[in-house]
Amino acid sequence: MTIACRAAAAAAISLLLAGSAFAQAPASPAPAATPAPAKASKAHSPESLECSKQADDKGLKGRERKKFRKECMKEAKGAAPKQ
């Protein structure tokens, strides 16, 4: 046998052995695709919405927006009557 013939025989045998390894299917069926439950939207207070609107109007983003909203919320809750 020549080297080319041996290489072809080895390739054919390896394909047969590899094919049988992939032919085995899992015993359990795949679970049906179910959509993930949507996160419940959290109700925002009127103060929070107003402070966000003011931050949007000013074009604030990132740390500046966070700082502005924190101060705005503090002022809004301080001005609101306590229950």
Short mmCIF file of N, CA, C and O in Angstrom, two decimals:
data_model
loop_
_atom_site.label_atom_id
_atom_site.label_comp_id
_atom_site.label_asym_id
_atom_site.label_seq_id
_atom_site.Cartn_x
_atom_site.Cartn_y
_atom_site.Cartn_z
N MET A 1 0.84 -1.18 0.00
CA MET A 1 0.00 0.00 0.00
C MET A 1 0.88 1.24 0.00
O MET A 1 1.87 1.30 0.70
N THR A 2 0.44 2.25 -0.72
CA THR A 2 1.19 3.49 -0.76
C THR A 2 0.74 4.40 0.39
O THR A 2 -0.29 4.15 1.04
N ILE A 3 1.49 5.43 0.59
CA ILE A 3 1.18 6.36 1.68
C ILE A 3 -0.16 7.06 1.42
O ILE A 3 -0.97 7.23 2.33
N ALA A 4 -0.43 7.42 0.19
CA ALA A 4 -1.68 8.11 -0.14
C ALA A 4 -2.87 7.20 0.12
O ALA A 4 -3.91 7.64 0.61
N CYS A 5 -2.72 5.94 -0.19
CA CYS A 5 -3.81 4.99 0.02
C CYS A 5 -4.06 4.81 1.52
O CYS A 5 -5.21 4.74 1.96
N ARG A 6 -3.00 4.73 2.30
CA ARG A 6 -3.14 4.58 3.76
C ARG A 6 -3.80 5.83 4.37
O ARG A 6 -4.65 5.72 5.27
N ALA A 7 -3.40 7.01 3.89
CA ALA A 7 -3.98 8.25 4.40
C ALA A 7 -5.47 8.31 4.08
O ALA A 7 -6.29 8.74 4.91
N ALA A 8 -5.85 7.88 2.89
CA ALA A 8 -7.26 7.90 2.50
C ALA A 8 -8.05 6.92 3.36
O ALA A 8 -9.18 7.21 3.79
N ALA A 9 -7.48 5.75 3.64
CA ALA A 9 -8.17 4.76 4.47
C ALA A 9 -8.32 5.28 5.90
O ALA A 9 -9.38 5.12 6.52
N ALA A 10 -7.28 5.92 6.43
CA ALA A 10 -7.34 6.47 7.79
C ALA A 10 -8.39 7.57 7.87
O ALA A 10 -9.14 7.67 8.85
N ALA A 11 -8.47 8.41 6.85
CA ALA A 11 -9.47 9.49 6.83
C ALA A 11 -10.88 8.91 6.78
O ALA A 11 -11.78 9.40 7.48
N ALA A 12 -11.09 7.89 5.99
CA ALA A 12 -12.41 7.29 5.88
C ALA A 12 -12.83 6.65 7.20
O ALA A 12 -13.98 6.79 7.64
N ILE A 13 -11.91 5.97 7.87
CA ILE A 13 -12.23 5.34 9.15
C ILE A 13 -12.55 6.39 10.21
O ILE A 13 -13.50 6.25 10.99
N SER A 14 -11.76 7.48 10.23
CA SER A 14 -12.00 8.52 11.24
C SER A 14 -13.35 9.21 11.00
O SER A 14 -14.03 9.57 11.96
N LEU A 15 -13.74 9.36 9.75
CA LEU A 15 -15.05 9.96 9.47
C LEU A 15 -16.18 9.04 9.94
O LEU A 15 -17.19 9.52 10.48
N LEU A 16 -16.03 7.76 9.75
CA LEU A 16 -17.05 6.82 10.19
C LEU A 16 -17.18 6.81 11.71
O LEU A 16 -18.29 6.80 12.26
N LEU A 17 -16.04 6.83 12.40
CA LEU A 17 -16.06 6.82 13.86
C LEU A 17 -16.60 8.14 14.42
O LEU A 17 -17.36 8.15 15.38
N ALA A 18 -16.22 9.25 13.81
CA ALA A 18 -16.69 10.55 14.28
C ALA A 18 -18.17 10.72 14.00
O ALA A 18 -18.90 11.31 14.80
N GLY A 19 -18.64 10.21 12.88
CA GLY A 19 -20.05 10.32 12.53
C GLY A 19 -20.94 9.60 13.51
O GLY A 19 -22.03 10.07 13.86
N SER A 20 -20.51 8.46 14.01
CA SER A 20 -21.33 7.72 14.96
C SER A 20 -21.39 8.44 16.31
O SER A 20 -22.38 8.32 17.04
N ALA A 21 -20.36 9.20 16.66
CA ALA A 21 -20.38 9.94 17.92
C ALA A 21 -21.40 11.07 17.86
O ALA A 21 -22.06 11.38 18.85
N PHE A 22 -21.55 11.68 16.70
CA PHE A 22 -22.50 12.78 16.56
C PHE A 22 -23.92 12.29 16.31
O PHE A 22 -24.87 13.05 16.43
N ALA A 23 -24.11 11.05 15.96
CA ALA A 23 -25.42 10.53 15.62
C ALA A 23 -26.29 10.30 16.84
O ALA A 23 -27.50 10.20 16.73
N GLN A 24 -25.71 10.19 18.02
CA GLN A 24 -26.48 9.92 19.22
C GLN A 24 -27.19 11.19 19.67
O GLN A 24 -26.57 12.20 19.95
N ALA A 25 -28.50 11.11 19.76
CA ALA A 25 -29.31 12.25 20.17
C ALA A 25 -29.52 12.20 21.68
O ALA A 25 -29.52 11.12 22.28
N PRO A 26 -29.74 13.33 22.32
CA PRO A 26 -30.02 13.31 23.76
C PRO A 26 -31.35 12.61 24.03
O PRO A 26 -32.27 12.64 23.22
N ALA A 27 -31.45 11.96 25.18
CA ALA A 27 -32.64 11.19 25.52
C ALA A 27 -33.83 12.08 25.82
O ALA A 27 -34.96 11.74 25.49
N SER A 28 -33.62 13.24 26.45
CA SER A 28 -34.74 14.11 26.81
C SER A 28 -34.95 15.16 25.73
O SER A 28 -34.00 15.70 25.18
N PRO A 29 -36.19 15.46 25.43
CA PRO A 29 -36.47 16.49 24.42
C PRO A 29 -36.13 17.87 24.97
O PRO A 29 -36.16 18.10 26.17
N ALA A 30 -35.82 18.78 24.06
CA ALA A 30 -35.50 20.15 24.47
C ALA A 30 -36.77 20.81 25.01
O ALA A 30 -37.85 20.59 24.49
N PRO A 31 -36.65 21.61 26.06
CA PRO A 31 -37.84 22.27 26.61
C PRO A 31 -38.38 23.29 25.61
O PRO A 31 -37.64 23.87 24.83
N ALA A 32 -39.66 23.47 25.64
CA ALA A 32 -40.31 24.43 24.74
C ALA A 32 -39.85 25.84 25.09
O ALA A 32 -39.65 26.17 26.26
N ALA A 33 -39.67 26.63 24.08
CA ALA A 33 -39.23 28.01 24.29
C ALA A 33 -40.38 28.81 24.90
O ALA A 33 -41.45 28.92 24.32
N THR A 34 -40.14 29.33 26.09
CA THR A 34 -41.15 30.17 26.74
C THR A 34 -40.55 31.54 26.93
O THR A 34 -39.37 31.67 27.30
N PRO A 35 -41.31 32.58 26.70
CA PRO A 35 -40.76 33.92 26.87
C PRO A 35 -40.48 34.19 28.34
O PRO A 35 -41.20 33.73 29.23
N ALA A 36 -39.41 34.92 28.58
CA ALA A 36 -39.06 35.28 29.95
C ALA A 36 -40.09 36.26 30.48
O ALA A 36 -40.57 37.12 29.75
N PRO A 37 -40.45 36.14 31.75
CA PRO A 37 -41.43 37.07 32.30
C PRO A 37 -40.87 38.48 32.30
O PRO A 37 -39.72 38.71 32.66
N ALA A 38 -41.68 39.42 31.88
CA ALA A 38 -41.25 40.81 31.84
C ALA A 38 -41.15 41.35 33.26
O ALA A 38 -41.94 40.97 34.14
N LYS A 39 -40.19 42.22 33.46
CA LYS A 39 -40.04 42.82 34.78
C LYS A 39 -41.21 43.76 35.03
O LYS A 39 -41.65 44.48 34.14
N ALA A 40 -41.71 43.71 36.23
CA ALA A 40 -42.81 44.60 36.58
C ALA A 40 -42.27 46.02 36.63
O ALA A 40 -41.25 46.29 37.26
N SER A 41 -42.94 46.93 35.95
CA SER A 41 -42.47 48.31 35.95
C SER A 41 -42.75 48.91 37.32
O SER A 41 -43.83 48.76 37.88
N LYS A 42 -41.76 49.58 37.83
CA LYS A 42 -41.85 50.17 39.15
C LYS A 42 -42.55 51.52 39.03
O LYS A 42 -42.22 52.32 38.15
N ALA A 43 -43.51 51.77 39.88
CA ALA A 43 -44.21 53.04 39.86
C ALA A 43 -43.28 54.12 40.40
O ALA A 43 -42.68 53.97 41.46
N HIS A 44 -43.14 55.20 39.63
CA HIS A 44 -42.28 56.31 40.05
C HIS A 44 -43.14 57.40 40.65
O HIS A 44 -44.26 57.66 40.21
N SER A 45 -42.59 58.06 41.63
CA SER A 45 -43.33 59.13 42.29
C SER A 45 -43.42 60.34 41.37
O SER A 45 -42.60 60.51 40.47
N PRO A 46 -44.40 61.18 41.60
CA PRO A 46 -44.51 62.40 40.79
C PRO A 46 -43.27 63.28 40.91
O PRO A 46 -42.85 63.91 39.94
N GLU A 47 -42.66 63.29 42.11
CA GLU A 47 -41.44 64.08 42.31
C GLU A 47 -40.31 63.56 41.43
O GLU A 47 -39.57 64.32 40.80
N SER A 48 -40.19 62.24 41.37
CA SER A 48 -39.14 61.62 40.57
C SER A 48 -39.32 61.93 39.09
O SER A 48 -38.37 62.27 38.39
N LEU A 49 -40.56 61.84 38.62
CA LEU A 49 -40.84 62.13 37.22
C LEU A 49 -40.56 63.59 36.89
O LEU A 49 -40.00 63.90 35.83
N GLU A 50 -40.93 64.50 37.80
CA GLU A 50 -40.70 65.92 37.57
C GLU A 50 -39.21 66.23 37.55
O GLU A 50 -38.74 66.99 36.69
N CYS A 51 -38.45 65.64 38.46
CA CYS A 51 -37.00 65.87 38.49
C CYS A 51 -36.34 65.32 37.24
O CYS A 51 -35.42 65.94 36.70
N SER A 52 -36.81 64.18 36.76
CA SER A 52 -36.26 63.62 35.52
C SER A 52 -36.56 64.52 34.33
O SER A 52 -35.72 64.73 33.47
N LYS A 53 -37.77 65.08 34.32
CA LYS A 53 -38.13 65.98 33.23
C LYS A 53 -37.26 67.22 33.25
O LYS A 53 -36.80 67.70 32.20
N GLN A 54 -37.02 67.76 34.43
CA GLN A 54 -36.16 68.95 34.55
C GLN A 54 -34.74 68.64 34.10
O GLN A 54 -34.10 69.44 33.42
N ALA A 55 -34.25 67.45 34.46
CA ALA A 55 -32.89 67.05 34.05
C ALA A 55 -32.83 66.90 32.53
O ALA A 55 -31.83 67.27 31.90
N ASP A 56 -33.88 66.36 31.93
CA ASP A 56 -33.94 66.22 30.48
C ASP A 56 -33.93 67.59 29.81
O ASP A 56 -33.23 67.80 28.81
N ASP A 57 -34.72 68.52 30.37
CA ASP A 57 -34.78 69.86 29.80
C ASP A 57 -33.43 70.56 29.83
O ASP A 57 -33.09 71.32 28.93
N LYS A 58 -32.66 70.28 30.88
CA LYS A 58 -31.33 70.89 31.00
C LYS A 58 -30.27 70.13 30.20
O LYS A 58 -29.14 70.57 30.10
N GLY A 59 -30.64 68.95 29.69
CA GLY A 59 -29.69 68.16 28.90
C GLY A 59 -28.62 67.50 29.74
O GLY A 59 -27.51 67.25 29.26
N LEU A 60 -28.93 67.22 31.00
CA LEU A 60 -27.95 66.62 31.90
C LEU A 60 -27.83 65.12 31.66
O LEU A 60 -28.83 64.45 31.40
N LYS A 61 -26.60 64.63 31.77
CA LYS A 61 -26.33 63.20 31.61
C LYS A 61 -25.27 62.77 32.60
O LYS A 61 -24.48 63.58 33.06
N GLY A 62 -25.28 61.49 32.91
CA GLY A 62 -24.23 60.90 33.74
C GLY A 62 -24.26 61.41 35.17
O GLY A 62 -25.31 61.51 35.81
N ARG A 63 -23.07 61.75 35.67
CA ARG A 63 -22.95 62.16 37.07
C ARG A 63 -23.70 63.46 37.36
O ARG A 63 -24.28 63.62 38.44
N GLU A 64 -23.67 64.39 36.40
CA GLU A 64 -24.37 65.66 36.61
C GLU A 64 -25.87 65.42 36.78
O GLU A 64 -26.52 66.03 37.64
N ARG A 65 -26.43 64.53 35.95
CA ARG A 65 -27.85 64.22 36.04
C ARG A 65 -28.18 63.57 37.38
O ARG A 65 -29.16 63.93 38.04
N LYS A 66 -27.34 62.62 37.78
CA LYS A 66 -27.57 61.92 39.04
C LYS A 66 -27.53 62.90 40.23
O LYS A 66 -28.38 62.86 41.12
N LYS A 67 -26.55 63.78 40.20
CA LYS A 67 -26.42 64.77 41.28
C LYS A 67 -27.61 65.72 41.30
O LYS A 67 -28.17 66.01 42.36
N PHE A 68 -28.01 66.19 40.11
CA PHE A 68 -29.17 67.09 40.01
C PHE A 68 -30.43 66.42 40.54
O PHE A 68 -31.18 67.01 41.31
N ARG A 69 -30.67 65.18 40.11
CA ARG A 69 -31.88 64.47 40.54
C ARG A 69 -31.87 64.24 42.05
O ARG A 69 -32.91 64.34 42.70
N LYS A 70 -30.71 63.95 42.60
CA LYS A 70 -30.62 63.71 44.05
C LYS A 70 -31.01 64.98 44.81
O LYS A 70 -31.81 64.92 45.75
N GLU A 71 -30.47 66.12 44.39
CA GLU A 71 -30.79 67.38 45.05
C GLU A 71 -32.27 67.75 44.83
O GLU A 71 -32.94 68.21 45.74
N CYS A 72 -32.74 67.53 43.62
CA CYS A 72 -34.14 67.85 43.30
C CYS A 72 -35.09 67.01 44.14
O CYS A 72 -36.08 67.54 44.68
N MET A 73 -34.81 65.74 44.27
CA MET A 73 -35.67 64.85 45.06
C MET A 73 -35.64 65.26 46.53
O MET A 73 -36.67 65.23 47.22
N LYS A 74 -34.47 65.65 47.02
CA LYS A 74 -34.34 66.06 48.41
C LYS A 74 -35.19 67.30 48.66
O LYS A 74 -35.91 67.38 49.66
N GLU A 75 -35.12 68.27 47.74
CA GLU A 75 -35.91 69.49 47.87
C GLU A 75 -37.41 69.19 47.76
O GLU A 75 -38.22 69.74 48.50
N ALA A 76 -37.78 68.32 46.82
CA ALA A 76 -39.19 68.00 46.60
C ALA A 76 -39.77 67.27 47.79
O ALA A 76 -40.90 67.56 48.22
N LYS A 77 -39.04 66.38 48.39
CA LYS A 77 -39.55 65.65 49.55
C LYS A 77 -39.55 66.53 50.79
O LYS A 77 -40.40 66.37 51.67
N GLY A 78 -38.62 67.47 50.86
CA GLY A 78 -38.58 68.40 51.99
C GLY A 78 -39.73 69.38 51.93
O GLY A 78 -40.28 69.79 52.96
N ALA A 79 -40.15 69.75 50.72
CA ALA A 79 -41.24 70.70 50.54
C ALA A 79 -42.60 70.01 50.68
O ALA A 79 -43.58 70.66 50.99
N ALA A 80 -42.64 68.71 50.44
CA ALA A 80 -43.91 67.99 50.52
C ALA A 80 -44.32 67.81 51.98
O ALA A 80 -43.49 67.60 52.85
N PRO A 81 -45.61 67.90 52.25
CA PRO A 81 -46.07 67.72 53.64
C PRO A 81 -45.88 66.28 54.09
O PRO A 81 -46.12 65.34 53.32
N LYS A 82 -45.46 66.10 55.31
CA LYS A 82 -45.23 64.75 55.87
C LYS A 82 -46.57 64.14 56.24
O LYS A 82 -47.46 64.81 56.75
N GLN A 83 -46.72 62.84 56.01
CA GLN A 83 -47.97 62.15 56.33
C GLN A 83 -47.83 61.34 57.56
O GLN A 83 -46.96 60.68 57.86
#
